[in-house]
Short mmCIF file of C-alpha atoms in Angstrom, two decimals:
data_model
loop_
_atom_site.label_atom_id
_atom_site.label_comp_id
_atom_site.label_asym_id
_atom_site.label_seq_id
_atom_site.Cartn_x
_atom_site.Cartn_y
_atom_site.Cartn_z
CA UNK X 1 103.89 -54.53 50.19
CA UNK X 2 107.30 -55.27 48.55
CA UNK X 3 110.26 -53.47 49.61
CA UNK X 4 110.70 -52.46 45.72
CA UNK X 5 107.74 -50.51 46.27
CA UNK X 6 108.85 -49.00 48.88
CA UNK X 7 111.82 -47.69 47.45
CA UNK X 8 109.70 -46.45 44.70
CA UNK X 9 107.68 -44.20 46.76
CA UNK X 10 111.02 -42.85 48.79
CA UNK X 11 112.98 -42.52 45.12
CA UNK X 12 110.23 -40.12 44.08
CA UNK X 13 110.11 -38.27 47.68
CA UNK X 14 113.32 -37.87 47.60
CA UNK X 15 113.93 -36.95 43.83
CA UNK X 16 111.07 -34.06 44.02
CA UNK X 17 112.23 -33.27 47.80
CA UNK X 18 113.53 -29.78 46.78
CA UNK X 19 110.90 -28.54 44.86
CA UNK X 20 108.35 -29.54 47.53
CA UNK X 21 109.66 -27.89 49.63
CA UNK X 22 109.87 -25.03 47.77
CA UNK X 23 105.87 -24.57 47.54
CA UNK X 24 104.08 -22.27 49.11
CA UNK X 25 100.90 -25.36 49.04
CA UNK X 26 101.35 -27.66 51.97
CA UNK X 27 102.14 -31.39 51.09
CA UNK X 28 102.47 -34.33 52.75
CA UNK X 29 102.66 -38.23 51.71
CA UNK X 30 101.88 -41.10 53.44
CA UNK X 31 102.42 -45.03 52.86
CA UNK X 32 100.33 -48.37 52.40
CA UNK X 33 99.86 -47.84 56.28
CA UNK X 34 99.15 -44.15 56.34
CA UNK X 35 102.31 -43.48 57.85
CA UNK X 36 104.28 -40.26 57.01
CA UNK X 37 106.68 -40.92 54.36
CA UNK X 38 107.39 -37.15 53.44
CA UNK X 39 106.30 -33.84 54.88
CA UNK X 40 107.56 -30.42 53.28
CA UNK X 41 109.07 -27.94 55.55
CA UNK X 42 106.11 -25.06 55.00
CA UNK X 43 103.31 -27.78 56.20
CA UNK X 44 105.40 -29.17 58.74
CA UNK X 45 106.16 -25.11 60.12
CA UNK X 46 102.54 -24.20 60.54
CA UNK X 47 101.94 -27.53 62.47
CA UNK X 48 105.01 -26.29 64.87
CA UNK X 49 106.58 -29.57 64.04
CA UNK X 50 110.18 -30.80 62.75
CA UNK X 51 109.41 -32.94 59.03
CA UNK X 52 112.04 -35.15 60.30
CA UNK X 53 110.86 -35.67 63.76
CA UNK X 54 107.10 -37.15 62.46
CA UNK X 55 108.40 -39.50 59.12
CA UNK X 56 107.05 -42.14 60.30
CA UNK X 57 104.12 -41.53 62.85
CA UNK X 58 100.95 -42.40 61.51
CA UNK X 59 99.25 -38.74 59.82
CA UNK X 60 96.61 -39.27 62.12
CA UNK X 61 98.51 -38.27 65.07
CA UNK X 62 100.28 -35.31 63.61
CA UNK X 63 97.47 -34.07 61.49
CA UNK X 64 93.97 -32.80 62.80
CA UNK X 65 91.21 -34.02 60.68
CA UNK X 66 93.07 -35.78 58.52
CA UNK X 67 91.68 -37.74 55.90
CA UNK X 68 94.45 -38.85 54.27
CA UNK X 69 94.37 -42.96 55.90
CA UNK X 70 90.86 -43.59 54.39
CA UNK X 71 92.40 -42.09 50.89
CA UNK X 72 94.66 -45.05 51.28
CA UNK X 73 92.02 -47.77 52.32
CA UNK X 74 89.72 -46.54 49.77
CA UNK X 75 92.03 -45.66 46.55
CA UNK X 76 89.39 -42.78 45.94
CA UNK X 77 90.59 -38.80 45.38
CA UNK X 78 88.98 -36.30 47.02
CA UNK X 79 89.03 -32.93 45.75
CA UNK X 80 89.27 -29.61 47.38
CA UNK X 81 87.75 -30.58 50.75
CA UNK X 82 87.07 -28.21 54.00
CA UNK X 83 89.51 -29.55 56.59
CA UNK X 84 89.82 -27.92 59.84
CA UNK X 85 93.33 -27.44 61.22
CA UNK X 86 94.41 -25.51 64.14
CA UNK X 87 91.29 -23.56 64.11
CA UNK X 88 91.30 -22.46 60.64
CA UNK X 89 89.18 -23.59 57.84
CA UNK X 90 91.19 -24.96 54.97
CA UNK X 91 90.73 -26.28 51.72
CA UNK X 92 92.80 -29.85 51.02
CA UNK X 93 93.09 -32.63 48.50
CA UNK X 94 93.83 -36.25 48.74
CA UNK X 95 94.97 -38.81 45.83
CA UNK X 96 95.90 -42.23 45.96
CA UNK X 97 99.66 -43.43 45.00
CA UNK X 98 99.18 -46.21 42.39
CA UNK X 99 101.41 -48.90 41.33
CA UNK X 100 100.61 -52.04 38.88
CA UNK X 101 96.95 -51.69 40.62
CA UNK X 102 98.18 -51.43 44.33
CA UNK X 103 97.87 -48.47 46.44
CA UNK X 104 101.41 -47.89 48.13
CA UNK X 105 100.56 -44.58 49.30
CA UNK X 106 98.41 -41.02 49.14
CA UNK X 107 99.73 -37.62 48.62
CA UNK X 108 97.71 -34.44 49.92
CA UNK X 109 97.61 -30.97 49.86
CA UNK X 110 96.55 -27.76 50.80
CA UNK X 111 96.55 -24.84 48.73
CA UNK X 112 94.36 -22.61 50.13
CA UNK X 113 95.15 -22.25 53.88
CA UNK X 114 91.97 -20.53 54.81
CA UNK X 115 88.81 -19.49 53.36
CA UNK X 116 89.85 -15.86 52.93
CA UNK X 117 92.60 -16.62 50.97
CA UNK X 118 90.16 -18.53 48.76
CA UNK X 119 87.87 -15.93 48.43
CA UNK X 120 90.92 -13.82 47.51
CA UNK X 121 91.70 -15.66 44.51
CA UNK X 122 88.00 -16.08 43.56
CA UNK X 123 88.26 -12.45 42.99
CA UNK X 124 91.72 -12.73 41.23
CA UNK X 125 89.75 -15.59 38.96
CA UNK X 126 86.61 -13.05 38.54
CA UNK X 127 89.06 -10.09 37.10
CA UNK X 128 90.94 -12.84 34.45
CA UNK X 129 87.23 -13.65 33.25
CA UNK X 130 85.91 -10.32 32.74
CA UNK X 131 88.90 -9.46 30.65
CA UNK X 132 87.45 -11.77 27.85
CA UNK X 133 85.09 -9.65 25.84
CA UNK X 134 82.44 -12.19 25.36
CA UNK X 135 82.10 -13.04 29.29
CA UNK X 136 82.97 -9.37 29.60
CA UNK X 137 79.67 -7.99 27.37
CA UNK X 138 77.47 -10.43 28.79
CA UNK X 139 78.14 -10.04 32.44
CA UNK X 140 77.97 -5.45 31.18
CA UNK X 141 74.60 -6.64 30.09
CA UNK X 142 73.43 -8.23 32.76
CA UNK X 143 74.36 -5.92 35.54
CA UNK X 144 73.10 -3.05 34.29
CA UNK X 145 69.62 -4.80 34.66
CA UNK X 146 69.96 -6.30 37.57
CA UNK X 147 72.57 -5.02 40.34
CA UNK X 148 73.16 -1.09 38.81
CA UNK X 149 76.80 -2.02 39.05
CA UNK X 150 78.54 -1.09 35.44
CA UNK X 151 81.74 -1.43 35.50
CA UNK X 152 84.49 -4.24 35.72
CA UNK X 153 88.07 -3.64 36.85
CA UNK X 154 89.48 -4.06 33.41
CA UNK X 155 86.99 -0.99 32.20
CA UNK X 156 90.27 1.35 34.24
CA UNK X 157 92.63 1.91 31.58
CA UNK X 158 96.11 2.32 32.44
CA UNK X 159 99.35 -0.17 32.73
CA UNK X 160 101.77 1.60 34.87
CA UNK X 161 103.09 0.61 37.74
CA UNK X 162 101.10 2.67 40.01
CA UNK X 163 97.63 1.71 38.50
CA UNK X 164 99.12 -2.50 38.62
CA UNK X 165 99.58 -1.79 42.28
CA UNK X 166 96.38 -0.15 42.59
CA UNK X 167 94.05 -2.97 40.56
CA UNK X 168 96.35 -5.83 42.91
CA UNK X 169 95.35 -3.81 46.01
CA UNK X 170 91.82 -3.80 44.54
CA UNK X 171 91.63 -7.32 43.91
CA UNK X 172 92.52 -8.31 47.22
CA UNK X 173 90.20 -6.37 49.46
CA UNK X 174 86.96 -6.82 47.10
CA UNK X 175 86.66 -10.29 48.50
CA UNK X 176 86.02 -9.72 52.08
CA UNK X 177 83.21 -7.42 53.18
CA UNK X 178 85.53 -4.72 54.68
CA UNK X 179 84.26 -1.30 54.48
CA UNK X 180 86.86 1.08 51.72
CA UNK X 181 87.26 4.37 51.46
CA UNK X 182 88.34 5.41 48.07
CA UNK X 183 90.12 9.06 48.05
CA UNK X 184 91.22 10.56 44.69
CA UNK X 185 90.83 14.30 43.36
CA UNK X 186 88.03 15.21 41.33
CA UNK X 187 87.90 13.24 38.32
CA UNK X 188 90.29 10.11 38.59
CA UNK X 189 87.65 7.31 38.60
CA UNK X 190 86.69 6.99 42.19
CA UNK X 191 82.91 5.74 41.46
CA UNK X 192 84.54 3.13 38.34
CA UNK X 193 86.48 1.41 41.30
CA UNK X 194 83.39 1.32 43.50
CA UNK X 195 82.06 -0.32 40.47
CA UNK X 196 84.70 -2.58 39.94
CA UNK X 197 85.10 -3.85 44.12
CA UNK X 198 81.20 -4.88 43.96
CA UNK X 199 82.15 -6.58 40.90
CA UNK X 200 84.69 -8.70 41.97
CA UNK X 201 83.17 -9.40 45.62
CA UNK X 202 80.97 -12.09 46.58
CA UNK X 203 78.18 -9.57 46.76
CA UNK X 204 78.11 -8.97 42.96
CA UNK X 205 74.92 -10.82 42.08
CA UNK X 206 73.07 -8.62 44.97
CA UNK X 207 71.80 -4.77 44.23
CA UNK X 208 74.94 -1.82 44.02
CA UNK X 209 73.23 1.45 45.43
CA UNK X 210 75.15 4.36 44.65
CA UNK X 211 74.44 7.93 46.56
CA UNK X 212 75.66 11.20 45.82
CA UNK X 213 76.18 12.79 49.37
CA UNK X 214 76.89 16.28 47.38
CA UNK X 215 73.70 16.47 45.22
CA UNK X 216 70.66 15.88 47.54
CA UNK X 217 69.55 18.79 49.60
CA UNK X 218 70.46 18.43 53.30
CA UNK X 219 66.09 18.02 54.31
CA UNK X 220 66.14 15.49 51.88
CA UNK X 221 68.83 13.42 52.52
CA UNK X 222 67.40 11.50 55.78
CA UNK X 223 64.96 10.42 53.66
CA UNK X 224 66.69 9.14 51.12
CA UNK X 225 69.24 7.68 53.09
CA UNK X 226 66.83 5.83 55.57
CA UNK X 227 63.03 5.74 53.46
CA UNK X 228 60.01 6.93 54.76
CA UNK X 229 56.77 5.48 55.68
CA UNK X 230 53.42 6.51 55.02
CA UNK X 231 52.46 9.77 55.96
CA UNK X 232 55.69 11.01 57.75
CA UNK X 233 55.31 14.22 56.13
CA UNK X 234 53.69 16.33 53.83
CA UNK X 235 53.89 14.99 50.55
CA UNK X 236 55.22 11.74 51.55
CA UNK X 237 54.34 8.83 48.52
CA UNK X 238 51.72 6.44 49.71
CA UNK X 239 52.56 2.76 51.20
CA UNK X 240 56.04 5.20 52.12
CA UNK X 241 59.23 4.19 50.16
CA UNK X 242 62.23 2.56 50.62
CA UNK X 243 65.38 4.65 51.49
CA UNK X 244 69.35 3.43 49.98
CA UNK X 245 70.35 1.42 52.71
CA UNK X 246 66.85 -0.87 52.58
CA UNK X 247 67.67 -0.99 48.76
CA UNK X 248 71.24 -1.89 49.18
CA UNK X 249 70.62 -4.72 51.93
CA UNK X 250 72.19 -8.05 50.56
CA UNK X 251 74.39 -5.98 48.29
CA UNK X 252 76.93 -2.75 48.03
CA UNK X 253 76.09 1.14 49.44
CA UNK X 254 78.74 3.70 47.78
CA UNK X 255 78.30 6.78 49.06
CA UNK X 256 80.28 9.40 47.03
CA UNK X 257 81.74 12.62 48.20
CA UNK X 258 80.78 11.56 51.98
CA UNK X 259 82.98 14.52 53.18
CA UNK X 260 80.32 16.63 52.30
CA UNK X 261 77.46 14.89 54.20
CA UNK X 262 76.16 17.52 56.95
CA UNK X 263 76.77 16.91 60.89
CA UNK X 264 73.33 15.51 61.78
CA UNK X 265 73.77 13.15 58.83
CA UNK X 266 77.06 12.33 59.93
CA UNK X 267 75.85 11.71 63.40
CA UNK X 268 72.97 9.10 61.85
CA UNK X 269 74.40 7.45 59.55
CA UNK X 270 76.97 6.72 62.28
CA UNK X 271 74.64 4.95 64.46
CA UNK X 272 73.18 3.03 61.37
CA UNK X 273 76.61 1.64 60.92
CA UNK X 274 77.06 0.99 64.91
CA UNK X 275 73.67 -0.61 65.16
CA UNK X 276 73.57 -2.35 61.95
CA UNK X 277 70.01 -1.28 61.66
CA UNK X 278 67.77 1.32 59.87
CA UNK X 279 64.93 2.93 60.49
CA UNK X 280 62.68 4.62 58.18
CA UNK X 281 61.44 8.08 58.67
CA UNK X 282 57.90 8.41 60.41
CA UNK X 283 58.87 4.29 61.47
CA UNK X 284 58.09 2.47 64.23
CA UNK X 285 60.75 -0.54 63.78
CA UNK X 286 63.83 -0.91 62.58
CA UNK X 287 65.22 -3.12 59.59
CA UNK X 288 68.49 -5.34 59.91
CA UNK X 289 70.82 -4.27 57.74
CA UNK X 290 73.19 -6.84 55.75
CA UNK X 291 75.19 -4.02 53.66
CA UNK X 292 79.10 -3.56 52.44
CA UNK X 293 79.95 0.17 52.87
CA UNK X 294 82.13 1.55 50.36
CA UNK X 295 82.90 6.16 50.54
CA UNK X 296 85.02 8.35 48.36
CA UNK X 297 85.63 11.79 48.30
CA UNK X 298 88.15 14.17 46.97
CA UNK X 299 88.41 16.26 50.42
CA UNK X 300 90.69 16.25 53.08
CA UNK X 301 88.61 14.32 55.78
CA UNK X 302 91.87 15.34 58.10
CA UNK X 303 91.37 18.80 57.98
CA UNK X 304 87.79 18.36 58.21
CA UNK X 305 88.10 17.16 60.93
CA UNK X 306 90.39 19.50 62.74
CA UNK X 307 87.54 22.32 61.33
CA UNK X 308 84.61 20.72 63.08
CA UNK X 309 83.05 19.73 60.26
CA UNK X 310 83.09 15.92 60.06
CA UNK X 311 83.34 13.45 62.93
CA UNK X 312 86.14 11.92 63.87
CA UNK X 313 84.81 8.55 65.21
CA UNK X 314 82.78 8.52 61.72
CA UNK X 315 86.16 8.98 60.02
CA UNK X 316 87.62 5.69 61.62
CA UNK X 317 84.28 4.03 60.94
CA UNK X 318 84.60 4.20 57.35
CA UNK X 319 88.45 4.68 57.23
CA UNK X 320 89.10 0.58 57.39
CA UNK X 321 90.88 0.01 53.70
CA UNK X 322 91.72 3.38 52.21
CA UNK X 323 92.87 3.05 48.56
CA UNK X 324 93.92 6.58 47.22
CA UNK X 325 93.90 7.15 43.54
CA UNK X 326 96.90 8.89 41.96
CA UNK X 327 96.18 12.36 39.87
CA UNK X 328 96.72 11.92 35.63
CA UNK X 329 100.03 13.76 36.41
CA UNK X 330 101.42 11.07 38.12
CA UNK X 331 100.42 8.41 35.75
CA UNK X 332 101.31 10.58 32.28
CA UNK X 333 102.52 7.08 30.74
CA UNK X 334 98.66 6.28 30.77
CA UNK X 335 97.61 9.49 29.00
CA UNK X 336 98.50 8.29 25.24
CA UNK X 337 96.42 4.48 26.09
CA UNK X 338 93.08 6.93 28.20
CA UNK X 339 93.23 9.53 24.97
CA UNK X 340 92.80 6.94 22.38
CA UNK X 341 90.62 5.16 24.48
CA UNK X 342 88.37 7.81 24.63
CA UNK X 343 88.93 8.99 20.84
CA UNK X 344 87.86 4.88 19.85
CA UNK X 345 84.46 5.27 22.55
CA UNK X 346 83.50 8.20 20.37
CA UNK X 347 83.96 6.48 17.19
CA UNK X 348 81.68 3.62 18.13
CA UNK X 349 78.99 6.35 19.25
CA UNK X 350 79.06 8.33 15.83
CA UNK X 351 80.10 5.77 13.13
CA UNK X 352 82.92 7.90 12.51
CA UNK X 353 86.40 6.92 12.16
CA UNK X 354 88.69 8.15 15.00
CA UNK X 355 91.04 10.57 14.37
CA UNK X 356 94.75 10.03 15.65
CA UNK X 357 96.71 13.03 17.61
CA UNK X 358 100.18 14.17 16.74
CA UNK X 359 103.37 13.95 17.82
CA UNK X 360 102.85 17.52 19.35
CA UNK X 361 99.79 17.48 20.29
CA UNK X 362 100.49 14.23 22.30
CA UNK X 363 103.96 16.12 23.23
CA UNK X 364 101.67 18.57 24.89
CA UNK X 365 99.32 16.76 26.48
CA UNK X 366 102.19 14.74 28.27
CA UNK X 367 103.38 18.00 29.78
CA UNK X 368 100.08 19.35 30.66
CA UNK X 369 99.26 18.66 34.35
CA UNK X 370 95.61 17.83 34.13
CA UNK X 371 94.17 19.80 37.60
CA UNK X 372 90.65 18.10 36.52
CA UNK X 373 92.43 14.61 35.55
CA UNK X 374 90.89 12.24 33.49
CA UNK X 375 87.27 13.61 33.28
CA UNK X 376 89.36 16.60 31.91
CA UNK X 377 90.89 14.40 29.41
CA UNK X 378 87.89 12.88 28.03
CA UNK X 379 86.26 16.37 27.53
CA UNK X 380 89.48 17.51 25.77
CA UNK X 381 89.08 14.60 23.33
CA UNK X 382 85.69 14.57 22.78
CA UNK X 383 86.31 18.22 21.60
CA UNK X 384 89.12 17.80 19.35
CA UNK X 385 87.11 14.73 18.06
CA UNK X 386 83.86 16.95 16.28
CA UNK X 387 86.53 19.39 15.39
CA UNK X 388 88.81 17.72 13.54
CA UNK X 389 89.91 17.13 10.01
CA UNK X 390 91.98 14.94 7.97
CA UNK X 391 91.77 12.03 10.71
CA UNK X 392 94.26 14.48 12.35
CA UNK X 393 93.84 15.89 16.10
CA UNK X 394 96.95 18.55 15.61
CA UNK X 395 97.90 20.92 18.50
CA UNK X 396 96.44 23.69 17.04
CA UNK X 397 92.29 21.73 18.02
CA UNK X 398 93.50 21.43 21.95
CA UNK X 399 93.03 24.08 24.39
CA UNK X 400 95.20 26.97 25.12
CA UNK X 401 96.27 25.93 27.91
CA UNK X 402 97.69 22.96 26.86
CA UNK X 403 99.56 24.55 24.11
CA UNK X 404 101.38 27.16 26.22
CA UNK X 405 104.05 25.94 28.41
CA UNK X 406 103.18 28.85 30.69
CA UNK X 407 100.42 27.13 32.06
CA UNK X 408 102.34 24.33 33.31
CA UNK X 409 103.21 23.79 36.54
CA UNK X 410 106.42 24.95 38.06
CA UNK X 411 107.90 21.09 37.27
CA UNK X 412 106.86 21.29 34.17
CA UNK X 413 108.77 24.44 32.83
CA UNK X 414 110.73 22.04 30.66
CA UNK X 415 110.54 22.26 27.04
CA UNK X 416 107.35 19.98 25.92
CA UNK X 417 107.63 16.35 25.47
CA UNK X 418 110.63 16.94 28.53
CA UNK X 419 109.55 15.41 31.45
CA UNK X 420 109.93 16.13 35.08
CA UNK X 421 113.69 14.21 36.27
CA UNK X 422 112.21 11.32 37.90
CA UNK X 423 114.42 7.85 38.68
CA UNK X 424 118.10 7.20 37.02
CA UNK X 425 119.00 8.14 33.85
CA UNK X 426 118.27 4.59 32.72
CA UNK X 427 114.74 4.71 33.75
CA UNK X 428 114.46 8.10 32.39
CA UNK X 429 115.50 7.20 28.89
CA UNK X 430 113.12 3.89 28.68
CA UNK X 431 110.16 6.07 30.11
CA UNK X 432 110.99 8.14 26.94
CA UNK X 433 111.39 5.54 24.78
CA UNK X 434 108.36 3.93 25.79
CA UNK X 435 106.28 7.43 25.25
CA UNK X 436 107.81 7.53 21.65
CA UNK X 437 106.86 4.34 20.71
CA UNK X 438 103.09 4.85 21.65
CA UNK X 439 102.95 8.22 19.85
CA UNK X 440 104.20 7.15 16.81
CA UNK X 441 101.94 3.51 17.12
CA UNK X 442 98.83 6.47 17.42
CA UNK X 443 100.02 8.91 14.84
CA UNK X 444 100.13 5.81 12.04
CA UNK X 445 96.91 4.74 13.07
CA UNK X 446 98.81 1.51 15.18
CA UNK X 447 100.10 0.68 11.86
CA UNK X 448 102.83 -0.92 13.63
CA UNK X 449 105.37 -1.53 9.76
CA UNK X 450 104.87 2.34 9.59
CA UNK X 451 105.59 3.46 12.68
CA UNK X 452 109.11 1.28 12.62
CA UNK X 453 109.66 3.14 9.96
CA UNK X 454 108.61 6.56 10.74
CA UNK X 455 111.08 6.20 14.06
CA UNK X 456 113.88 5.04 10.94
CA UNK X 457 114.39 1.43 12.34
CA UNK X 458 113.85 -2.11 11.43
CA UNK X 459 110.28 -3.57 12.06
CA UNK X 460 112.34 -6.96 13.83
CA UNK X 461 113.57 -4.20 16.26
CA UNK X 462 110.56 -2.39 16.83
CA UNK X 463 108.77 -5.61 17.83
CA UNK X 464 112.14 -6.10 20.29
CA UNK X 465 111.03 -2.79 21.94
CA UNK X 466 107.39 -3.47 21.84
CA UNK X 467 108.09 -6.54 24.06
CA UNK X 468 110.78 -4.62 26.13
CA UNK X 469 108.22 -1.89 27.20
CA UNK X 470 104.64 -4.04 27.36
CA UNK X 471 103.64 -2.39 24.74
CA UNK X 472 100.37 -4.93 23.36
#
C-alpha cells in the first residue's frame, strides 16, 4: 500500500480524533494489515488498556474475538454481530475502509455493550412505535384478543417532569424480567403501568393475567391462584381448571392490591415464587413456572408488616424494582391535559361534541387536592359532561367541594388558581404561565389565534410561549 494512503487513513483518524473519542460507542480502526491505527479512549478503558500503548499491535492481540482482520481480507461489512469480550455479550459492527477499489483499512464498533442494554433500547424503540396511532390501534387491537394486555405507555397522560421520570424509569426496567412493585394511592393508574411494562417487555406477545387480590373471597383464592383438578372439592368443574399462574406461564402475572392477600396466601404464594413451581389444588405434580411477577397496592406494606399482617421475607420477594406513582396533587400541571382527555373519550362514546371548562372552573380544579386522584377526575368530568350546556363546563356543574376553598387542604388555603410556593420565583411564574396558556388553549376550544388574543397578545408571541413551555 502507498504511503499516500496511509496518510489518508491517519488524516481522517486524526481529523475526527475528538469526536471519537467523545462517543459513548466503542471504536476502533485498523490498517491494510489489521494493525491498530486508532482506538478511542472509552474502548480502550473497558479493555484496561492505554490507546497509545496498542497503535500498532495487530487487533487480534488486544481484542478478544475480534473479527475485524477478516473484515480487511474480505472487504465485506458485517452488521450488528454477537462478539464476546471480557465475558460479556456484545453487539459490534465491522466495515471495510475503501480507497480507488483498495481496502486500506476497517473501522468497528460497538454500540451496545451487552445484551441488556440492547434489550433496553428495544423497549425505548417499542414506546416511539406505539406513539404512532396507526401502529398504536393495531397493536390495541390485537392485544386485547390475544395477551389481555390493553394499554401502551403513551395511553398515561401527563408531561411533567415527574411523570417523564416515571415513563424513563418504566422504560428501562420493562426489558428485563425483574419482578416490580408498583405503589400509588387509590386511583393514580397503577394497573395502566402494569399494562404498559408487559407491553414494552419481551414478554408482550405471551398472555398478561391480571388478579385482583382484594375481590376474591379468601376460600377461593387458592384456587384461583393455583387451579384445581378434578374432583378436589365439591363443585369443582370437570377435567379441573387452570389457576392464574398456569395461565400466565410464558407471559406477565399482576397481582393488584397484594397487601391485602391473607397470611396463608402470603405464605403460598411465597413458596410458588421460591420454587418456581405450582401446584394445582387436589394435584399430584407440580407445573414449572416461566412467569414475570409484577404487584401494586396502595397500602403501606411497612406498617403491615410491623402489624403482623404481611410477611416480611414476601415483602423483599416482590420488593425488587419499586416504582411509586405520585398523587394528582403533585402533578396539578397534568390536570388541564387528563380533564380534556377525558372530556374528548366521552365525546367519541356519545357523538357529542365536548364541552370546554372555564377559566374558573379549571382555576378550581387546580386547587382542589384530588384525595381519590385521577379516577376522581374522570368521574368529575364525566359528570359535568351530561350536565352541561352551551359547550360550557362552568364552576357552577363541579362538585361542592371543589368550589369551596374550605375544602382544600391546609396548603391550599390560597386564593384559587394560587398555588402552593414551590421552587424560585422564576419557576413559580413559568409554572403559572404555563397553566394560563392551557386554560385559555381549552376555554377557545384550542383555537390557538383566539386564545392569543383572549390573553391580549400577538399570535407570533403566543407560538414563542407555546414552544417555551412544551406546549404541543
Amino acid at each position: 500500500m502507498s504511503l499516500k494512503k496511509l496518510e489518508k487513513l491517519s488524516q481522517a483518524a486524526n481529523t475526527y480524533k475528538a469526536i471519537l473519542n467523545a462517543m459513548e460507542e466503542w471504536v476502533v480502526i485498523v490498517d491494510h494489515q489489521a494493525k491498530i491505527f486508532f482506538i478511542n479512549r472509552p474502548y480502550a478503558r473497558f479493555l484496561g488498556v492505554k490507546a497509545e500503548d496498542v497503535k500498532g499491535k495487530k487487533v487480534t492481540d488486544v481484542i478478544e474475538n475480534t473479527r475485524m482482520h477478516i473484515t480487511v481480507q474480505t472487504g465485506q461489512a458485517e452488521r450488528l454481530s454477537f462478539q464476546k469480550i471480557l465475558g460479556s455479550n456484545m453487539i459490534a459492527s465491522r466495515f471495510p475502509i475503501v480507497d480507488q477499489g483498495e481496502v486500506i483499512g476497517a473501522v468497528g464498533t460497538v454500540i451496545f455493550h451487552d445484551t441488556h442494554e440492547w434489550k433496553q433500547i428495544n423497549s425505548h424503540i417499542k414506546a416511539l412505535l406505539a406513539e404512532q396511532d396507526f401502529q398504536y390501534q393495531k397493536s390495541i387491537a390485537s392485544d386485547k384478543v390475544n395477551t389481555g394486555a390493553n394499554f401502551h405507555l403513551n395511553d398515561i397522560i401527563g408531561d411533567s417532569q415527574v411523570m417523564k421520570s416515571l415513563s424513563a424509569k418504566v422504560t428501562q426496567v420493562a426489558s428485563g424480567d425483574v419482578t416490580v412493585l408498583i405503589r400509588g394511592e387509590s386511583g393514580t393508574g397503577k394497573e395502566l403501568y402494569a399494562h404498559a411494562i408487559h407491553q414494552l417487555s419481551d414478554r408482550a406477545e405471551f398472555p398478561f393475567i391480571k388478579v385482583n387480590c382484594a375481590a376474591i373471597p379468601e376460600n377461593l383464592l387458592e384456587s384461583e391462584l393455583f387451579g384445581y383438578e378434578e374432583g378436589a372439592f365439591t363443585g369443582a368443574k370437570k377435567g379441573g381448571k387452570p389457576g392464574k399462574f398456569q395461565l400466565a406461564n410464558g407471559g406477565t402475572l399482576f397481582l393488584d392490591e397484594i397487601g391485602d392477600l391473607p397470611l396463608l396466601m402470603q405464605a403460598k404464594l411465597l413458596r410458588v415464587l421460591q420454587d418456581r413451581e405450582v401446584e394445582s389444588v387436589g394435584g399430584i405434580g407440580s407445573t414449572p413456572l416461566n412467569i414475570r411477577l409484577i404487584t401494586a397496592t396502595h397500602r403501606p406494606l411497612e406498617s403491615l408488616i410491623e402489624s403482623g399482617d404481611f410477611r416480611e421475607d414476601l415483602y423483599y420477594r416482590i420488593n425488587v424494582v419499586a416504582i411509586d406513582l405520585p398523587p394528582l396533587r403533585e402533578r396539578r400541571e397534568d390536570i388541564a391535559k387528563l380533564a380534556d382527555f377525558f372530556l374528548q373519550k366521552l365525546s367519541r362514546r356519545t357523538g357529542r361534541r365536548a364541552p370546554k371548562l372555564t377559566v374558573q372552573a379549571l382555576t378550581a380544579m387546580l386547587a382542589y387536592n384530588w384525595p381519590g386522584n385521577i379516577r376522581e377526575l374522570e368521574n368529575v368530568m364525566e359528570a359535568a359532561f351530561y350536565t352541561s350546556h352551551d359547550r360550557k363546563i362552568p364552576l357552577s356543574l363541579l362538585p361542592t367541594q371543589l368550589s369551596h376553598t374550605e375544602s382544600l387542604s391546609p396548603q391550599s388555603h390560597a386564593p384559587l388558581g394560587i398555588m402552593p410556593p414551590a421552587g424560585s420565583l422564576k419557576d413559580q411564574l413559568n409554572a403559572a404561565e404555563r397553566n394560563i396558556i392551557k386554560m385559555a388553549l381549552i376555554e377557545c376550544g384550542d383555537n390557538r389565534t383566539k386564545a392569543a388574543k383572549q390573553l391580549g397578545i400577538s399570535k407570533s408571541t403566543f407560538y414563542e410561549k407555546l414552544d417555551k413551555h412544551g406546549i404541543s
